[in-house]
mmCIF file with all atom_site columns, C-alpha atoms in Angstrom:
data_model
loop_
_atom_site.group_PDB
_atom_site.id
_atom_site.type_symbol
_atom_site.label_atom_id
_atom_site.label_alt_id
_atom_site.label_comp_id
_atom_site.label_asym_id
_atom_site.label_entity_id
_atom_site.label_seq_id
_atom_site.pdbx_PDB_ins_code
_atom_site.Cartn_x
_atom_site.Cartn_y
_atom_site.Cartn_z
_atom_site.occupancy
_atom_site.B_iso_or_equiv
_atom_site.pdbx_formal_charge
_atom_site.auth_seq_id
_atom_site.auth_comp_id
_atom_site.auth_asym_id
_atom_site.auth_atom_id
_atom_site.pdbx_PDB_model_num
ATOM 1   C CA . UNK A 1 1   ? -18.582 35.744 14.029  1.00 68.00 ? 27  UNK A CA 1
ATOM 2   C CA . UNK A 1 2   ? -22.046 37.201 13.298  1.00 68.00 ? 28  UNK A CA 1
ATOM 3   C CA . UNK A 1 3   ? -23.964 34.615 15.313  1.00 67.00 ? 29  UNK A CA 1
ATOM 4   C CA . UNK A 1 4   ? -21.483 34.696 18.221  1.00 78.00 ? 30  UNK A CA 1
ATOM 5   C CA . UNK A 1 5   ? -20.309 38.244 19.023  1.00 85.00 ? 31  UNK A CA 1
ATOM 6   C CA . UNK A 1 6   ? -17.986 37.014 21.789  1.00 86.00 ? 32  UNK A CA 1
ATOM 7   C CA . UNK A 1 7   ? -15.934 35.058 19.218  1.00 87.00 ? 33  UNK A CA 1
ATOM 8   C CA . UNK A 1 8   ? -13.552 36.148 16.526  1.00 89.00 ? 34  UNK A CA 1
ATOM 9   C CA . UNK A 1 9   ? -12.151 33.954 13.747  1.00 86.00 ? 35  UNK A CA 1
ATOM 10  C CA . UNK A 1 10  ? -8.593  34.921 12.833  1.00 90.00 ? 36  UNK A CA 1
ATOM 11  C CA . UNK A 1 11  ? -7.605  33.595 9.386   1.00 88.00 ? 37  UNK A CA 1
ATOM 12  C CA . UNK A 1 12  ? -4.035  32.268 9.338   1.00 87.00 ? 38  UNK A CA 1
ATOM 13  C CA . UNK A 1 13  ? -1.751  31.175 6.482   1.00 84.00 ? 39  UNK A CA 1
ATOM 14  C CA . UNK A 1 14  ? -2.316  27.602 5.288   1.00 76.00 ? 40  UNK A CA 1
ATOM 15  C CA . UNK A 1 15  ? -0.116  24.896 6.768   1.00 77.00 ? 41  UNK A CA 1
ATOM 16  C CA . UNK A 1 16  ? 1.056   26.745 9.891   1.00 80.00 ? 42  UNK A CA 1
ATOM 17  C CA . UNK A 1 17  ? -1.229  24.921 12.339  1.00 77.00 ? 43  UNK A CA 1
ATOM 18  C CA . UNK A 1 18  ? -2.670  21.591 11.230  1.00 69.00 ? 44  UNK A CA 1
ATOM 19  C CA . UNK A 1 19  ? -4.573  20.184 14.220  1.00 69.00 ? 45  UNK A CA 1
ATOM 20  C CA . UNK A 1 20  ? -8.208  21.414 14.194  1.00 70.00 ? 46  UNK A CA 1
ATOM 21  C CA . UNK A 1 21  ? -10.100 21.334 17.464  1.00 71.00 ? 47  UNK A CA 1
ATOM 22  C CA . UNK A 1 22  ? -9.651  22.448 21.034  1.00 73.00 ? 48  UNK A CA 1
ATOM 23  C CA . UNK A 1 23  ? -6.167  22.976 22.399  1.00 78.00 ? 49  UNK A CA 1
ATOM 24  C CA . UNK A 1 24  ? -4.536  21.557 25.518  1.00 80.00 ? 50  UNK A CA 1
ATOM 25  C CA . UNK A 1 25  ? -1.821  24.237 25.436  1.00 87.00 ? 51  UNK A CA 1
ATOM 26  C CA . UNK A 1 26  ? -1.059  27.405 23.505  1.00 91.00 ? 52  UNK A CA 1
ATOM 27  C CA . UNK A 1 27  ? 2.113   29.527 23.291  1.00 93.00 ? 53  UNK A CA 1
ATOM 28  C CA . UNK A 1 28  ? 2.840   31.839 26.239  1.00 94.00 ? 54  UNK A CA 1
ATOM 29  C CA . UNK A 1 29  ? 1.385   35.097 24.835  1.00 94.00 ? 55  UNK A CA 1
ATOM 30  C CA . UNK A 1 30  ? -2.050  33.500 24.361  1.00 94.00 ? 56  UNK A CA 1
ATOM 31  C CA . UNK A 1 31  ? -1.776  31.421 27.550  1.00 93.00 ? 57  UNK A CA 1
ATOM 32  C CA . UNK A 1 32  ? -1.376  34.679 29.491  1.00 94.00 ? 58  UNK A CA 1
ATOM 33  C CA . UNK A 1 33  ? -4.659  35.976 28.016  1.00 94.00 ? 59  UNK A CA 1
ATOM 34  C CA . UNK A 1 34  ? -6.418  32.762 29.051  1.00 91.00 ? 60  UNK A CA 1
ATOM 35  C CA . UNK A 1 35  ? -4.962  33.036 32.556  1.00 91.00 ? 61  UNK A CA 1
ATOM 36  C CA . UNK A 1 36  ? -6.001  36.667 33.094  1.00 92.00 ? 62  UNK A CA 1
ATOM 37  C CA . UNK A 1 37  ? -9.533  36.021 31.764  1.00 92.00 ? 63  UNK A CA 1
ATOM 38  C CA . UNK A 1 38  ? -9.234  38.088 28.593  1.00 93.00 ? 64  UNK A CA 1
ATOM 39  C CA . UNK A 1 39  ? -9.925  34.924 26.605  1.00 92.00 ? 65  UNK A CA 1
ATOM 40  C CA . UNK A 1 40  ? -12.137 32.025 27.667  1.00 88.00 ? 66  UNK A CA 1
ATOM 41  C CA . UNK A 1 41  ? -11.276 29.626 24.841  1.00 87.00 ? 67  UNK A CA 1
ATOM 42  C CA . UNK A 1 42  ? -9.020  29.161 21.810  1.00 88.00 ? 68  UNK A CA 1
ATOM 43  C CA . UNK A 1 43  ? -9.865  26.611 19.103  1.00 84.00 ? 69  UNK A CA 1
ATOM 44  C CA . UNK A 1 44  ? -8.361  25.789 15.729  1.00 83.00 ? 70  UNK A CA 1
ATOM 45  C CA . UNK A 1 45  ? -10.626 25.476 12.674  1.00 78.00 ? 71  UNK A CA 1
ATOM 46  C CA . UNK A 1 46  ? -8.592  24.524 9.632   1.00 69.00 ? 72  UNK A CA 1
ATOM 47  C CA . UNK A 1 47  ? -6.932  27.744 8.542   1.00 78.00 ? 73  UNK A CA 1
ATOM 48  C CA . UNK A 1 48  ? -8.321  29.855 11.371  1.00 84.00 ? 74  UNK A CA 1
ATOM 49  C CA . UNK A 1 49  ? -7.876  30.410 15.085  1.00 89.00 ? 75  UNK A CA 1
ATOM 50  C CA . UNK A 1 50  ? -11.168 31.066 16.890  1.00 87.00 ? 76  UNK A CA 1
ATOM 51  C CA . UNK A 1 51  ? -10.930 33.082 20.091  1.00 91.00 ? 77  UNK A CA 1
ATOM 52  C CA . UNK A 1 52  ? -13.759 33.507 22.596  1.00 88.00 ? 78  UNK A CA 1
ATOM 53  C CA . UNK A 1 53  ? -13.663 36.462 24.965  1.00 92.00 ? 79  UNK A CA 1
ATOM 54  C CA . UNK A 1 54  ? -13.885 36.037 28.691  1.00 89.00 ? 80  UNK A CA 1
ATOM 55  C CA . UNK A 1 55  ? -16.937 37.280 30.602  1.00 89.00 ? 81  UNK A CA 1
ATOM 56  C CA . UNK A 1 56  ? -17.271 41.063 30.673  1.00 90.00 ? 82  UNK A CA 1
ATOM 57  C CA . UNK A 1 57  ? -14.661 41.611 27.934  1.00 92.00 ? 83  UNK A CA 1
ATOM 58  C CA . UNK A 1 58  ? -15.269 43.371 24.599  1.00 93.00 ? 84  UNK A CA 1
ATOM 59  C CA . UNK A 1 59  ? -13.470 43.305 21.271  1.00 93.00 ? 85  UNK A CA 1
ATOM 60  C CA . UNK A 1 60  ? -13.017 47.100 21.110  1.00 94.00 ? 86  UNK A CA 1
ATOM 61  C CA . UNK A 1 61  ? -11.163 46.920 24.443  1.00 94.00 ? 87  UNK A CA 1
ATOM 62  C CA . UNK A 1 62  ? -9.247  43.657 23.964  1.00 95.00 ? 88  UNK A CA 1
ATOM 63  C CA . UNK A 1 63  ? -8.928  43.122 20.201  1.00 94.00 ? 89  UNK A CA 1
ATOM 64  C CA . UNK A 1 64  ? -5.506  44.724 19.772  1.00 95.00 ? 90  UNK A CA 1
ATOM 65  C CA . UNK A 1 65  ? -4.029  42.738 22.696  1.00 95.00 ? 91  UNK A CA 1
ATOM 66  C CA . UNK A 1 66  ? -5.417  39.479 21.339  1.00 95.00 ? 92  UNK A CA 1
ATOM 67  C CA . UNK A 1 67  ? -4.148  40.245 17.815  1.00 95.00 ? 93  UNK A CA 1
ATOM 68  C CA . UNK A 1 68  ? -0.644  41.034 19.091  1.00 96.00 ? 94  UNK A CA 1
ATOM 69  C CA . UNK A 1 69  ? -0.541  37.871 21.227  1.00 95.00 ? 95  UNK A CA 1
ATOM 70  C CA . UNK A 1 70  ? -1.777  35.762 18.314  1.00 94.00 ? 96  UNK A CA 1
ATOM 71  C CA . UNK A 1 71  ? 0.833   37.131 15.911  1.00 94.00 ? 97  UNK A CA 1
ATOM 72  C CA . UNK A 1 72  ? 3.573   36.375 18.420  1.00 95.00 ? 98  UNK A CA 1
ATOM 73  C CA . UNK A 1 73  ? 2.149   32.899 19.163  1.00 93.00 ? 99  UNK A CA 1
ATOM 74  C CA . UNK A 1 74  ? 2.105   31.985 15.457  1.00 92.00 ? 100 UNK A CA 1
ATOM 75  C CA . UNK A 1 75  ? 5.906   32.230 15.489  1.00 91.00 ? 101 UNK A CA 1
ATOM 76  C CA . UNK A 1 76  ? 5.893   29.222 17.868  1.00 89.00 ? 102 UNK A CA 1
ATOM 77  C CA . UNK A 1 77  ? 4.025   26.409 16.032  1.00 85.00 ? 103 UNK A CA 1
ATOM 78  C CA . UNK A 1 78  ? 5.394   23.797 18.482  1.00 85.00 ? 104 UNK A CA 1
ATOM 79  C CA . UNK A 1 79  ? 3.617   25.587 21.356  1.00 89.00 ? 105 UNK A CA 1
ATOM 80  C CA . UNK A 1 80  ? 0.173   24.717 19.981  1.00 87.00 ? 106 UNK A CA 1
ATOM 81  C CA . UNK A 1 81  ? -0.699  21.379 21.616  1.00 84.00 ? 107 UNK A CA 1
ATOM 82  C CA . UNK A 1 82  ? -3.967  19.739 20.502  1.00 77.00 ? 108 UNK A CA 1
ATOM 83  C CA . UNK A 1 83  ? -6.509  18.695 23.104  1.00 71.00 ? 109 UNK A CA 1
ATOM 84  C CA . UNK A 1 84  ? -7.849  15.165 23.353  1.00 59.00 ? 110 UNK A CA 1
ATOM 85  C CA . UNK A 1 85  ? -11.346 13.750 23.523  1.00 49.00 ? 111 UNK A CA 1
ATOM 86  C CA . UNK A 1 86  ? -13.973 16.274 22.499  1.00 44.00 ? 112 UNK A CA 1
ATOM 87  C CA . UNK A 1 87  ? -17.712 15.839 22.748  1.00 46.00 ? 113 UNK A CA 1
ATOM 88  C CA . UNK A 1 88  ? -19.488 15.123 19.430  1.00 47.00 ? 114 UNK A CA 1
ATOM 89  C CA . UNK A 1 89  ? -21.455 18.368 19.688  1.00 56.00 ? 115 UNK A CA 1
ATOM 90  C CA . UNK A 1 90  ? -18.175 20.310 19.936  1.00 65.00 ? 116 UNK A CA 1
ATOM 91  C CA . UNK A 1 91  ? -16.854 18.482 16.882  1.00 76.00 ? 117 UNK A CA 1
ATOM 92  C CA . UNK A 1 92  ? -20.054 19.235 14.946  1.00 80.00 ? 118 UNK A CA 1
ATOM 93  C CA . UNK A 1 93  ? -19.805 22.895 15.943  1.00 80.00 ? 119 UNK A CA 1
ATOM 94  C CA . UNK A 1 94  ? -16.258 23.061 14.579  1.00 80.00 ? 120 UNK A CA 1
ATOM 95  C CA . UNK A 1 95  ? -17.325 21.261 11.392  1.00 85.00 ? 121 UNK A CA 1
ATOM 96  C CA . UNK A 1 96  ? -20.225 23.718 11.003  1.00 84.00 ? 122 UNK A CA 1
ATOM 97  C CA . UNK A 1 97  ? -17.773 26.631 11.220  1.00 83.00 ? 123 UNK A CA 1
ATOM 98  C CA . UNK A 1 98  ? -15.443 25.030 8.683   1.00 85.00 ? 124 UNK A CA 1
ATOM 99  C CA . UNK A 1 99  ? -18.378 24.357 6.330   1.00 88.00 ? 125 UNK A CA 1
ATOM 100 C CA . UNK A 1 100 ? -19.486 27.998 6.614   1.00 86.00 ? 126 UNK A CA 1
ATOM 101 C CA . UNK A 1 101 ? -15.953 29.143 5.744   1.00 85.00 ? 127 UNK A CA 1
ATOM 102 C CA . UNK A 1 102 ? -15.632 26.804 2.766   1.00 88.00 ? 128 UNK A CA 1
ATOM 103 C CA . UNK A 1 103 ? -19.036 27.817 1.399   1.00 89.00 ? 129 UNK A CA 1
ATOM 104 C CA . UNK A 1 104 ? -18.231 31.501 1.877   1.00 86.00 ? 130 UNK A CA 1
ATOM 105 C CA . UNK A 1 105 ? -14.863 30.989 0.162   1.00 85.00 ? 131 UNK A CA 1
ATOM 106 C CA . UNK A 1 106 ? -13.723 29.333 -3.030  1.00 86.00 ? 132 UNK A CA 1
ATOM 107 C CA . UNK A 1 107 ? -16.469 26.673 -3.271  1.00 90.00 ? 133 UNK A CA 1
ATOM 108 C CA . UNK A 1 108 ? -19.204 29.258 -2.830  1.00 88.00 ? 134 UNK A CA 1
ATOM 109 C CA . UNK A 1 109 ? -17.500 31.622 -5.260  1.00 90.00 ? 135 UNK A CA 1
ATOM 110 C CA . UNK A 1 110 ? -17.265 28.871 -7.867  1.00 91.00 ? 136 UNK A CA 1
ATOM 111 C CA . UNK A 1 111 ? -20.941 27.986 -7.392  1.00 91.00 ? 137 UNK A CA 1
ATOM 112 C CA . UNK A 1 112 ? -22.074 31.617 -7.545  1.00 91.00 ? 138 UNK A CA 1
ATOM 113 C CA . UNK A 1 113 ? -20.006 32.185 -10.708 1.00 92.00 ? 139 UNK A CA 1
ATOM 114 C CA . UNK A 1 114 ? -22.331 29.723 -12.456 1.00 87.00 ? 140 UNK A CA 1
ATOM 115 C CA . UNK A 1 115 ? -25.546 31.244 -11.046 1.00 92.00 ? 141 UNK A CA 1
ATOM 116 C CA . UNK A 1 116 ? -25.960 28.620 -8.330  1.00 91.00 ? 142 UNK A CA 1
ATOM 117 C CA . UNK A 1 117 ? -25.825 28.418 -4.578  1.00 90.00 ? 143 UNK A CA 1
ATOM 118 C CA . UNK A 1 118 ? -25.084 25.915 -1.834  1.00 91.00 ? 144 UNK A CA 1
ATOM 119 C CA . UNK A 1 119 ? -26.710 26.643 1.529   1.00 87.00 ? 145 UNK A CA 1
ATOM 120 C CA . UNK A 1 120 ? -25.637 24.937 4.729   1.00 85.00 ? 146 UNK A CA 1
ATOM 121 C CA . UNK A 1 121 ? -28.679 23.244 6.282   1.00 86.00 ? 147 UNK A CA 1
ATOM 122 C CA . UNK A 1 122 ? -27.151 21.431 9.270   1.00 85.00 ? 148 UNK A CA 1
ATOM 123 C CA . UNK A 1 123 ? -24.209 19.491 10.645  1.00 85.00 ? 149 UNK A CA 1
ATOM 124 C CA . UNK A 1 124 ? -24.984 16.466 12.778  1.00 84.00 ? 150 UNK A CA 1
ATOM 125 C CA . UNK A 1 125 ? -22.794 13.500 13.731  1.00 84.00 ? 151 UNK A CA 1
ATOM 126 C CA . UNK A 1 126 ? -20.130 14.504 11.214  1.00 87.00 ? 152 UNK A CA 1
ATOM 127 C CA . UNK A 1 127 ? -22.624 14.728 8.341   1.00 89.00 ? 153 UNK A CA 1
ATOM 128 C CA . UNK A 1 128 ? -22.909 18.042 6.486   1.00 91.00 ? 154 UNK A CA 1
ATOM 129 C CA . UNK A 1 129 ? -26.295 18.589 4.839   1.00 90.00 ? 155 UNK A CA 1
ATOM 130 C CA . UNK A 1 130 ? -26.597 21.300 2.184   1.00 91.00 ? 156 UNK A CA 1
ATOM 131 C CA . UNK A 1 131 ? -29.316 22.537 -0.149  1.00 89.00 ? 157 UNK A CA 1
ATOM 132 C CA . UNK A 1 132 ? -28.528 23.385 -3.757  1.00 90.00 ? 158 UNK A CA 1
ATOM 133 C CA . UNK A 1 133 ? -30.183 26.412 -5.309  1.00 89.00 ? 159 UNK A CA 1
ATOM 134 C CA . UNK A 1 134 ? -30.181 28.427 -8.490  1.00 90.00 ? 160 UNK A CA 1
ATOM 135 C CA . UNK A 1 135 ? -28.620 26.682 -11.467 1.00 91.00 ? 161 UNK A CA 1
ATOM 136 C CA . UNK A 1 136 ? -27.123 24.002 -9.179  1.00 89.00 ? 162 UNK A CA 1
ATOM 137 C CA . UNK A 1 137 ? -30.567 22.621 -8.302  1.00 86.00 ? 163 UNK A CA 1
ATOM 138 C CA . UNK A 1 138 ? -31.023 19.625 -10.596 1.00 85.00 ? 164 UNK A CA 1
ATOM 139 C CA . UNK A 1 139 ? -27.794 20.213 -12.509 1.00 89.00 ? 165 UNK A CA 1
ATOM 140 C CA . UNK A 1 140 ? -26.059 16.971 -13.561 1.00 88.00 ? 166 UNK A CA 1
ATOM 141 C CA . UNK A 1 141 ? -22.668 18.458 -12.613 1.00 89.00 ? 167 UNK A CA 1
ATOM 142 C CA . UNK A 1 142 ? -23.767 19.301 -9.070  1.00 88.00 ? 168 UNK A CA 1
ATOM 143 C CA . UNK A 1 143 ? -22.609 15.887 -7.812  1.00 87.00 ? 169 UNK A CA 1
ATOM 144 C CA . UNK A 1 144 ? -19.105 16.827 -8.914  1.00 89.00 ? 170 UNK A CA 1
ATOM 145 C CA . UNK A 1 145 ? -19.351 20.206 -7.169  1.00 89.00 ? 171 UNK A CA 1
ATOM 146 C CA . UNK A 1 146 ? -20.604 18.636 -3.919  1.00 90.00 ? 172 UNK A CA 1
ATOM 147 C CA . UNK A 1 147 ? -18.109 15.825 -3.716  1.00 88.00 ? 173 UNK A CA 1
ATOM 148 C CA . UNK A 1 148 ? -15.046 16.841 -5.695  1.00 89.00 ? 174 UNK A CA 1
ATOM 149 C CA . UNK A 1 149 ? -15.064 20.450 -4.543  1.00 92.00 ? 175 UNK A CA 1
ATOM 150 C CA . UNK A 1 150 ? -17.034 20.848 -1.303  1.00 93.00 ? 176 UNK A CA 1
ATOM 151 C CA . UNK A 1 151 ? -16.417 17.449 0.291   1.00 92.00 ? 177 UNK A CA 1
ATOM 152 C CA . UNK A 1 152 ? -12.736 17.355 -0.665  1.00 91.00 ? 178 UNK A CA 1
ATOM 153 C CA . UNK A 1 153 ? -12.136 20.831 0.782   1.00 89.00 ? 179 UNK A CA 1
ATOM 154 C CA . UNK A 1 154 ? -14.056 19.995 3.983   1.00 90.00 ? 180 UNK A CA 1
ATOM 155 C CA . UNK A 1 155 ? -12.007 16.805 4.488   1.00 87.00 ? 181 UNK A CA 1
ATOM 156 C CA . UNK A 1 156 ? -8.784  18.800 4.119   1.00 85.00 ? 182 UNK A CA 1
ATOM 157 C CA . UNK A 1 157 ? -9.850  21.161 6.892   1.00 82.00 ? 183 UNK A CA 1
ATOM 158 C CA . UNK A 1 158 ? -11.821 18.751 9.114   1.00 83.00 ? 184 UNK A CA 1
ATOM 159 C CA . UNK A 1 159 ? -10.842 15.066 8.920   1.00 78.00 ? 185 UNK A CA 1
ATOM 160 C CA . UNK A 1 160 ? -13.860 14.142 11.100  1.00 80.00 ? 186 UNK A CA 1
ATOM 161 C CA . UNK A 1 161 ? -16.266 14.740 8.195   1.00 87.00 ? 187 UNK A CA 1
ATOM 162 C CA . UNK A 1 162 ? -18.296 11.573 7.570   1.00 89.00 ? 188 UNK A CA 1
ATOM 163 C CA . UNK A 1 163 ? -20.454 12.584 4.637   1.00 91.00 ? 189 UNK A CA 1
ATOM 164 C CA . UNK A 1 164 ? -21.887 15.443 2.561   1.00 93.00 ? 190 UNK A CA 1
ATOM 165 C CA . UNK A 1 165 ? -25.605 15.191 1.770   1.00 91.00 ? 191 UNK A CA 1
ATOM 166 C CA . UNK A 1 166 ? -27.903 17.116 -0.517  1.00 89.00 ? 192 UNK A CA 1
ATOM 167 C CA . UNK A 1 167 ? -31.094 17.917 1.434   1.00 84.00 ? 193 UNK A CA 1
ATOM 168 C CA . UNK A 1 168 ? -33.154 18.247 -1.750  1.00 72.00 ? 194 UNK A CA 1
ATOM 169 C CA . UNK A 1 169 ? -32.226 14.791 -3.027  1.00 58.00 ? 195 UNK A CA 1
ATOM 170 C CA . UNK A 1 170 ? -34.827 12.061 -2.468  1.00 49.00 ? 196 UNK A CA 1
ATOM 171 C CA . UNK A 1 171 ? -33.340 9.812  0.234   1.00 42.00 ? 197 UNK A CA 1
ATOM 172 C CA . UNK A 1 172 ? -30.033 11.524 -0.529  1.00 41.00 ? 198 UNK A CA 1
ATOM 173 C CA . UNK A 1 173 ? -29.491 9.240  -3.506  1.00 39.00 ? 199 UNK A CA 1
ATOM 174 C CA . UNK A 1 174 ? -27.347 11.713 -5.328  1.00 41.00 ? 200 UNK A CA 1
ATOM 175 C CA . UNK A 1 175 ? -24.400 9.853  -6.769  1.00 44.00 ? 201 UNK A CA 1
ATOM 176 C CA . UNK A 1 176 ? -22.503 10.369 -9.985  1.00 43.00 ? 202 UNK A CA 1
ATOM 177 C CA . UNK A 1 177 ? -24.238 9.461  -13.252 1.00 42.00 ? 203 UNK A CA 1
ATOM 178 C CA . UNK A 1 178 ? -24.661 5.694  -13.480 1.00 42.00 ? 204 UNK A CA 1
ATOM 179 C CA . UNK A 1 179 ? -23.787 5.163  -9.802  1.00 41.00 ? 205 UNK A CA 1
ATOM 180 C CA . UNK A 1 180 ? -26.281 3.938  -7.230  1.00 37.00 ? 206 UNK A CA 1
ATOM 181 C CA . UNK A 1 181 ? -24.055 4.310  -4.146  1.00 37.00 ? 207 UNK A CA 1
ATOM 182 C CA . UNK A 1 182 ? -25.671 7.509  -2.899  1.00 39.00 ? 208 UNK A CA 1
ATOM 183 C CA . UNK A 1 183 ? -23.892 10.441 -1.349  1.00 38.00 ? 209 UNK A CA 1
ATOM 184 C CA . UNK A 1 184 ? -21.877 8.597  1.297   1.00 36.00 ? 210 UNK A CA 1
ATOM 185 C CA . UNK A 1 185 ? -18.162 9.128  1.200   1.00 34.00 ? 211 UNK A CA 1
#
């Protein structure tokens, strides 16, 4: 992860692990890496497993071991036990990571294919704020892109999402044509 060199996001096939967030338990191969200090943390983010290295460890030295343990652990979906009770800032951090992935993936590709852009501004209290650019800025169809593409995909990967907001919208009143509800989901 560019902003966190001690972390690596491993993309996994859809539907294998469906409980985003911190984990109370992981299968034995990964548990051993937590026990020996190779890894400090393992978290699920939608269709990715995020691993954080332990102190003094490097990816060139430990990457192959972590990859092998992860591949073996994915054969044991029942061994992945979700944690309980996370702090809101942890939840927002996970949602931020999911939003980055979604915007870098199919939603961003769709937007860029039309000459537009959606930039992630912030995630706070389960609310994702984005800024529309290029041809998306002021486009009547941008509501559809934000809510039927971006918001729907975010909810699939992070059920804790409360709302998607457009930062450029006055008072975030950016509903569908003829609707005065605003951007709230």
